[in-house]
Amino acid sequence: MLESRVLRRIGLAVPGALVVSLLIGPGLAVGESDEAWAALVKGGHVALVRHGNAPPGYGGDPPGFKIDDCKTQRNLDELGREQARALGEAFRSHHVRVGRVLSSPWCRCLETAHLMAVGPVEKTWALVPDREPNAPVRLHELKQLVSDWRGPGALVLVTHAFTVRALLGFLPTQGETVVLRPSAEGSGAADLVGLIATPR
């Protein structure tokens, strides 16, 4: 687990000369959200949302699950649905303009995105962890999505803990939001602005 949510600046090489640089500043604490909300309100930022509570909560799906059959997957429980609705309401109460909503095709992510009700939901495999860590095609696509975002509004990406860990090096809790600021156009970088705690 990431100690105190503090990292040094790191650069990650990506095909096509893209380098994503991620920074968590000293003193960034779990649940510190004022700067994160302000960034989302400003626009041009990215909100990485881990899906709401989906028991048993340790990750993964039952053996033999099918991507096109929600009954075979790990799904949101009522707490997870409440978290998703509450997060959407928080976006509205903070007056966050959402430019685009993308979700992993897994049912727990799609349901979170739909219950947030902040915009039309599109599916993308870029938000699913790569099966082969030595060939992280999806991670490269995700980095490109993040670093290229300029708005208008915020880009909302509803995803999995392991996708966030591959990108940032730590596991968010269920329902937690990580806010990123893409750096100046052409730099292929992003800074971690802050964290928005899971709605209670």
PDB file of C-alpha atoms in Angstrom:
ATOM      1  CA  MET A   1       0.000   0.000   0.000  1.00  0.00           C
ATOM      2  CA  LEU A   2       1.261   3.490  -0.737  1.00  0.00           C
ATOM      3  CA  GLU A   3       2.636   5.010   2.467  1.00  0.00           C
ATOM      4  CA  SER A   4       0.972   8.380   3.195  1.00  0.00           C
ATOM      5  CA  ARG A   5      -0.017   8.571  -0.484  1.00  0.00           C
ATOM      6  CA  VAL A   6       3.333  10.232  -1.316  1.00  0.00           C
ATOM      7  CA  LEU A   7       5.379   9.465  -4.425  1.00  0.00           C
ATOM      8  CA  ARG A   8       8.333  11.109  -6.115  1.00  0.00           C
ATOM      9  CA  ARG A   9       7.823  12.274  -9.701  1.00  0.00           C
ATOM     10  CA  ILE A  10       8.218   9.339 -12.057  1.00  0.00           C
ATOM     11  CA  GLY A  11       8.323   9.064 -15.817  1.00  0.00           C
ATOM     12  CA  LEU A  12       6.876   6.055 -17.602  1.00  0.00           C
ATOM     13  CA  ALA A  13       7.932   5.478 -21.200  1.00  0.00           C
ATOM     14  CA  VAL A  14       5.142   4.653 -23.615  1.00  0.00           C
ATOM     15  CA  PRO A  15       5.284   3.791 -27.329  1.00  0.00           C
ATOM     16  CA  GLY A  16       4.997   6.844 -29.538  1.00  0.00           C
ATOM     17  CA  ALA A  17       7.240   8.894 -27.242  1.00  0.00           C
ATOM     18  CA  LEU A  18       4.464   9.417 -24.679  1.00  0.00           C
ATOM     19  CA  VAL A  19       5.767   9.789 -21.152  1.00  0.00           C
ATOM     20  CA  VAL A  20       3.325  10.067 -18.288  1.00  0.00           C
ATOM     21  CA  SER A  21       4.786  11.808 -15.268  1.00  0.00           C
ATOM     22  CA  LEU A  22       2.803  11.427 -12.061  1.00  0.00           C
ATOM     23  CA  LEU A  23       3.248  13.508  -8.942  1.00  0.00           C
ATOM     24  CA  ILE A  24       1.711  13.220  -5.496  1.00  0.00           C
ATOM     25  CA  GLY A  25       2.826  16.153  -3.405  1.00  0.00           C
ATOM     26  CA  PRO A  26       3.964  15.934   0.227  1.00  0.00           C
ATOM     27  CA  GLY A  27       1.138  16.243   2.693  1.00  0.00           C
ATOM     28  CA  LEU A  28      -1.522  14.824   0.397  1.00  0.00           C
ATOM     29  CA  ALA A  29      -3.714  12.897   2.809  1.00  0.00           C
ATOM     30  CA  VAL A  30      -6.420  10.323   2.291  1.00  0.00           C
ATOM     31  CA  GLY A  31      -9.732  12.138   1.900  1.00  0.00           C
ATOM     32  CA  GLU A  32      -8.148  15.515   1.112  1.00  0.00           C
ATOM     33  CA  SER A  33     -10.515  16.714  -1.546  1.00  0.00           C
ATOM     34  CA  ASP A  34     -10.840  20.513  -1.705  1.00  0.00           C
ATOM     35  CA  GLU A  35      -8.137  20.911  -4.350  1.00  0.00           C
ATOM     36  CA  ALA A  36      -9.463  17.895  -6.239  1.00  0.00           C
ATOM     37  CA  TRP A  37     -12.983  19.334  -6.437  1.00  0.00           C
ATOM     38  CA  ALA A  38     -11.651  22.761  -7.436  1.00  0.00           C
ATOM     39  CA  ALA A  39      -9.691  21.151 -10.273  1.00  0.00           C
ATOM     40  CA  LEU A  40     -12.745  19.283 -11.548  1.00  0.00           C
ATOM     41  CA  VAL A  41     -14.833  22.454 -11.429  1.00  0.00           C
ATOM     42  CA  LYS A  42     -12.145  24.278 -13.426  1.00  0.00           C
ATOM     43  CA  GLY A  43     -12.369  21.695 -16.226  1.00  0.00           C
ATOM     44  CA  GLY A  44      -9.693  19.957 -18.264  1.00  0.00           C
ATOM     45  CA  HIS A  45      -9.004  17.445 -15.480  1.00  0.00           C
ATOM     46  CA  VAL A  46      -9.539  13.687 -15.191  1.00  0.00           C
ATOM     47  CA  ALA A  47     -11.488  11.851 -12.466  1.00  0.00           C
ATOM     48  CA  LEU A  48     -10.486   8.185 -12.091  1.00  0.00           C
ATOM     49  CA  VAL A  49     -13.328   6.560 -10.148  1.00  0.00           C
ATOM     50  CA  ARG A  50     -13.039   3.087  -8.675  1.00  0.00           C
ATOM     51  CA  HIS A  51     -16.455   1.387  -8.878  1.00  0.00           C
ATOM     52  CA  GLY A  52     -18.661   1.379  -5.795  1.00  0.00           C
ATOM     53  CA  ASN A  53     -18.754  -1.336  -3.158  1.00  0.00           C
ATOM     54  CA  ALA A  54     -18.946  -4.796  -4.738  1.00  0.00           C
ATOM     55  CA  PRO A  55     -18.616  -7.674  -2.243  1.00  0.00           C
ATOM     56  CA  PRO A  56     -16.567  -9.548  -1.358  1.00  0.00           C
ATOM     57  CA  GLY A  57     -14.298  -6.601  -2.155  1.00  0.00           C
ATOM     58  CA  TYR A  58     -10.986  -8.402  -2.568  1.00  0.00           C
ATOM     59  CA  GLY A  59     -11.017  -8.089  -6.362  1.00  0.00           C
ATOM     60  CA  GLY A  60     -11.720 -10.394  -9.238  1.00  0.00           C
ATOM     61  CA  ASP A  61     -14.801 -12.268 -10.375  1.00  0.00           C
ATOM     62  CA  PRO A  62     -16.140 -15.769  -9.788  1.00  0.00           C
ATOM     63  CA  PRO A  63     -14.651 -18.549 -11.938  1.00  0.00           C
ATOM     64  CA  GLY A  64     -16.352 -18.823 -15.306  1.00  0.00           C
ATOM     65  CA  PHE A  65     -17.775 -15.297 -15.294  1.00  0.00           C
ATOM     66  CA  LYS A  66     -18.946 -13.845 -18.609  1.00  0.00           C
ATOM     67  CA  ILE A  67     -18.438 -10.221 -19.614  1.00  0.00           C
ATOM     68  CA  ASP A  68     -21.892 -10.085 -21.214  1.00  0.00           C
ATOM     69  CA  ASP A  69     -23.722 -11.640 -18.238  1.00  0.00           C
ATOM     70  CA  CYS A  70     -23.885  -9.534 -15.075  1.00  0.00           C
ATOM     71  CA  LYS A  71     -25.289 -12.458 -13.070  1.00  0.00           C
ATOM     72  CA  THR A  72     -21.918 -14.219 -13.377  1.00  0.00           C
ATOM     73  CA  GLN A  73     -19.865 -11.219 -12.158  1.00  0.00           C
ATOM     74  CA  ARG A  74     -19.072  -9.511  -8.879  1.00  0.00           C
ATOM     75  CA  ASN A  75     -21.617  -6.686  -8.714  1.00  0.00           C
ATOM     76  CA  LEU A  76     -22.493  -3.606  -6.677  1.00  0.00           C
ATOM     77  CA  ASP A  77     -24.494  -4.177  -3.525  1.00  0.00           C
ATOM     78  CA  GLU A  78     -26.925  -1.572  -2.196  1.00  0.00           C
ATOM     79  CA  LEU A  79     -24.075   0.276  -0.459  1.00  0.00           C
ATOM     80  CA  GLY A  80     -22.196   0.433  -3.768  1.00  0.00           C
ATOM     81  CA  ARG A  81     -25.277   1.772  -5.534  1.00  0.00           C
ATOM     82  CA  GLU A  82     -25.755   4.399  -2.810  1.00  0.00           C
ATOM     83  CA  GLN A  83     -22.083   5.405  -3.156  1.00  0.00           C
ATOM     84  CA  ALA A  84     -22.448   5.841  -6.910  1.00  0.00           C
ATOM     85  CA  ARG A  85     -25.580   7.960  -6.577  1.00  0.00           C
ATOM     86  CA  ALA A  86     -23.960  10.048  -3.832  1.00  0.00           C
ATOM     87  CA  LEU A  87     -20.842  10.642  -5.920  1.00  0.00           C
ATOM     88  CA  GLY A  88     -22.951  11.799  -8.846  1.00  0.00           C
ATOM     89  CA  GLU A  89     -24.848  14.143  -6.529  1.00  0.00           C
ATOM     90  CA  ALA A  90     -21.516  15.487  -5.241  1.00  0.00           C
ATOM     91  CA  PHE A  91     -20.449  16.233  -8.831  1.00  0.00           C
ATOM     92  CA  ARG A  92     -23.683  18.164  -9.325  1.00  0.00           C
ATOM     93  CA  SER A  93     -23.542  20.008  -5.984  1.00  0.00           C
ATOM     94  CA  HIS A  94     -19.957  21.095  -6.761  1.00  0.00           C
ATOM     95  CA  HIS A  95     -21.122  22.220 -10.233  1.00  0.00           C
ATOM     96  CA  VAL A  96     -18.645  19.994 -12.063  1.00  0.00           C
ATOM     97  CA  ARG A  97     -19.190  20.095 -15.808  1.00  0.00           C
ATOM     98  CA  VAL A  98     -18.553  16.604 -17.205  1.00  0.00           C
ATOM     99  CA  GLY A  99     -17.312  16.456 -20.771  1.00  0.00           C
ATOM    100  CA  ARG A 100     -17.176  12.691 -21.217  1.00  0.00           C
ATOM    101  CA  VAL A 101     -17.815   9.510 -19.189  1.00  0.00           C
ATOM    102  CA  LEU A 102     -15.952   6.299 -20.017  1.00  0.00           C
ATOM    103  CA  SER A 103     -16.355   2.996 -18.175  1.00  0.00           C
ATOM    104  CA  SER A 104     -14.823  -0.432 -18.075  1.00  0.00           C
ATOM    105  CA  PRO A 105     -17.294  -2.894 -19.673  1.00  0.00           C
ATOM    106  CA  TRP A 106     -17.589  -4.798 -16.357  1.00  0.00           C
ATOM    107  CA  CYS A 107     -21.096  -4.506 -14.885  1.00  0.00           C
ATOM    108  CA  ARG A 108     -20.009  -3.033 -11.542  1.00  0.00           C
ATOM    109  CA  CYS A 109     -18.218  -0.188 -13.351  1.00  0.00           C
ATOM    110  CA  LEU A 110     -21.042   0.418 -15.811  1.00  0.00           C
ATOM    111  CA  GLU A 111     -23.622   0.472 -13.018  1.00  0.00           C
ATOM    112  CA  THR A 112     -21.491   2.938 -11.043  1.00  0.00           C
ATOM    113  CA  ALA A 113     -21.174   5.201 -14.089  1.00  0.00           C
ATOM    114  CA  HIS A 114     -24.890   5.040 -14.906  1.00  0.00           C
ATOM    115  CA  LEU A 115     -25.981   5.663 -11.305  1.00  0.00           C
ATOM    116  CA  MET A 116     -23.677   8.687 -11.067  1.00  0.00           C
ATOM    117  CA  ALA A 117     -25.859  10.123 -13.861  1.00  0.00           C
ATOM    118  CA  VAL A 118     -23.377  12.807 -14.916  1.00  0.00           C
ATOM    119  CA  GLY A 119     -23.473  12.094 -18.656  1.00  0.00           C
ATOM    120  CA  PRO A 120     -23.841   9.427 -21.356  1.00  0.00           C
ATOM    121  CA  VAL A 121     -21.667   6.391 -20.605  1.00  0.00           C
ATOM    122  CA  GLU A 122     -19.282   4.875 -23.161  1.00  0.00           C
ATOM    123  CA  LYS A 123     -17.441   1.558 -22.723  1.00  0.00           C
ATOM    124  CA  THR A 124     -13.698   1.158 -23.223  1.00  0.00           C
ATOM    125  CA  TRP A 125     -11.278  -1.705 -22.643  1.00  0.00           C
ATOM    126  CA  ALA A 126      -8.583   0.872 -21.816  1.00  0.00           C
ATOM    127  CA  LEU A 127     -10.016   0.831 -18.266  1.00  0.00           C
ATOM    128  CA  VAL A 128      -9.551  -2.931 -17.804  1.00  0.00           C
ATOM    129  CA  PRO A 129      -6.259  -4.247 -16.370  1.00  0.00           C
ATOM    130  CA  ASP A 130      -3.954  -5.835 -18.940  1.00  0.00           C
ATOM    131  CA  ARG A 131      -3.814  -9.629 -18.899  1.00  0.00           C
ATOM    132  CA  GLU A 132      -0.150  -9.567 -19.862  1.00  0.00           C
ATOM    133  CA  PRO A 133       1.885  -7.108 -17.748  1.00  0.00           C
ATOM    134  CA  ASN A 134       4.792  -7.313 -20.198  1.00  0.00           C
ATOM    135  CA  ALA A 135       2.555  -6.056 -23.019  1.00  0.00           C
ATOM    136  CA  PRO A 136       0.421  -3.342 -21.352  1.00  0.00           C
ATOM    137  CA  VAL A 137      -1.565  -2.273 -24.400  1.00  0.00           C
ATOM    138  CA  ARG A 138      -4.589  -1.120 -22.384  1.00  0.00           C
ATOM    139  CA  LEU A 139      -2.425   0.820 -19.939  1.00  0.00           C
ATOM    140  CA  HIS A 140      -0.775   2.666 -22.832  1.00  0.00           C
ATOM    141  CA  GLU A 141      -4.204   3.581 -24.187  1.00  0.00           C
ATOM    142  CA  LEU A 142      -5.295   4.807 -20.751  1.00  0.00           C
ATOM    143  CA  LYS A 143      -2.183   6.977 -20.411  1.00  0.00           C
ATOM    144  CA  GLN A 144      -2.942   8.496 -23.784  1.00  0.00           C
ATOM    145  CA  LEU A 145      -6.560   9.217 -22.756  1.00  0.00           C
ATOM    146  CA  VAL A 146      -5.388  10.948 -19.585  1.00  0.00           C
ATOM    147  CA  SER A 147      -2.556  12.980 -21.059  1.00  0.00           C
ATOM    148  CA  ASP A 148      -4.586  14.113 -24.096  1.00  0.00           C
ATOM    149  CA  TRP A 149      -7.648  15.370 -22.182  1.00  0.00           C
ATOM    150  CA  ARG A 150      -8.187  19.126 -22.472  1.00  0.00           C
ATOM    151  CA  GLY A 151     -11.939  19.380 -21.901  1.00  0.00           C
ATOM    152  CA  PRO A 152     -14.291  21.022 -22.077  1.00  0.00           C
ATOM    153  CA  GLY A 153     -15.230  19.871 -18.613  1.00  0.00           C
ATOM    154  CA  ALA A 154     -13.913  16.859 -16.745  1.00  0.00           C
ATOM    155  CA  LEU A 155     -13.192  13.402 -18.114  1.00  0.00           C
ATOM    156  CA  VAL A 156     -14.725  10.739 -15.828  1.00  0.00           C
ATOM    157  CA  LEU A 157     -13.180   7.262 -16.043  1.00  0.00           C
ATOM    158  CA  VAL A 158     -14.902   4.498 -14.034  1.00  0.00           C
ATOM    159  CA  THR A 159     -12.531   1.619 -13.537  1.00  0.00           C
ATOM    160  CA  HIS A 160     -10.927  -1.022 -11.297  1.00  0.00           C
ATOM    161  CA  ALA A 161      -8.400  -0.828  -8.465  1.00  0.00           C
ATOM    162  CA  PHE A 162      -5.767  -2.751 -10.424  1.00  0.00           C
ATOM    163  CA  THR A 163      -6.082  -0.357 -13.353  1.00  0.00           C
ATOM    164  CA  VAL A 164      -5.374   2.574 -11.027  1.00  0.00           C
ATOM    165  CA  ARG A 165      -2.477   0.699  -9.450  1.00  0.00           C
ATOM    166  CA  ALA A 166      -0.925   0.039 -12.856  1.00  0.00           C
ATOM    167  CA  LEU A 167      -1.157   3.750 -13.656  1.00  0.00           C
ATOM    168  CA  LEU A 168      -0.336   5.334 -10.290  1.00  0.00           C
ATOM    169  CA  GLY A 169       1.173   2.667  -8.055  1.00  0.00           C
ATOM    170  CA  PHE A 170      -1.510   2.402  -5.360  1.00  0.00           C
ATOM    171  CA  LEU A 171      -4.916   0.786  -4.843  1.00  0.00           C
ATOM    172  CA  PRO A 172      -7.837   3.161  -4.236  1.00  0.00           C
ATOM    173  CA  THR A 173     -10.696   2.044  -2.038  1.00  0.00           C
ATOM    174  CA  GLN A 174     -14.043   1.143  -3.597  1.00  0.00           C
ATOM    175  CA  GLY A 175     -15.862   4.323  -4.580  1.00  0.00           C
ATOM    176  CA  GLU A 176     -12.782   6.560  -4.208  1.00  0.00           C
ATOM    177  CA  THR A 177     -11.927   9.145  -6.884  1.00  0.00           C
ATOM    178  CA  VAL A 178      -8.417  10.139  -7.985  1.00  0.00           C
ATOM    179  CA  VAL A 179      -8.114  13.501  -9.775  1.00  0.00           C
ATOM    180  CA  LEU A 180      -5.375  14.096 -12.358  1.00  0.00           C
ATOM    181  CA  ARG A 181      -4.234  17.243 -14.142  1.00  0.00           C
ATOM    182  CA  PRO A 182      -2.861  16.660 -17.654  1.00  0.00           C
ATOM    183  CA  SER A 183       0.214  18.834 -18.133  1.00  0.00           C
ATOM    184  CA  ALA A 184       0.759  21.331 -20.920  1.00  0.00           C
ATOM    185  CA  GLU A 185      -0.190  20.076 -24.371  1.00  0.00           C
ATOM    186  CA  GLY A 186       2.495  17.980 -25.958  1.00  0.00           C
ATOM    187  CA  SER A 187       4.324  17.160 -22.720  1.00  0.00           C
ATOM    188  CA  GLY A 188       2.654  13.771 -22.258  1.00  0.00           C
ATOM    189  CA  ALA A 189       2.435  14.216 -18.496  1.00  0.00           C
ATOM    190  CA  ALA A 190      -0.075  14.377 -15.673  1.00  0.00           C
ATOM    191  CA  ASP A 191       0.014  15.411 -12.014  1.00  0.00           C
ATOM    192  CA  LEU A 192      -2.048  13.875  -9.266  1.00  0.00           C
ATOM    193  CA  VAL A 193      -4.099  16.751  -7.826  1.00  0.00           C
ATOM    194  CA  GLY A 194      -5.912  15.008  -4.988  1.00  0.00           C
ATOM    195  CA  LEU A 195      -8.244  12.297  -3.766  1.00  0.00           C
ATOM    196  CA  ILE A 196     -11.977  12.390  -3.148  1.00  0.00           C
ATOM    197  CA  ALA A 197     -12.976   9.949  -0.449  1.00  0.00           C
ATOM    198  CA  THR A 198     -15.675   7.353  -0.961  1.00  0.00           C
ATOM    199  CA  PRO A 199     -19.077   8.911  -0.192  1.00  0.00           C
ATOM    200  CA  ARG A 200     -20.344   7.833   3.235  1.00  0.00           C
TER     201      ARG A 200
END
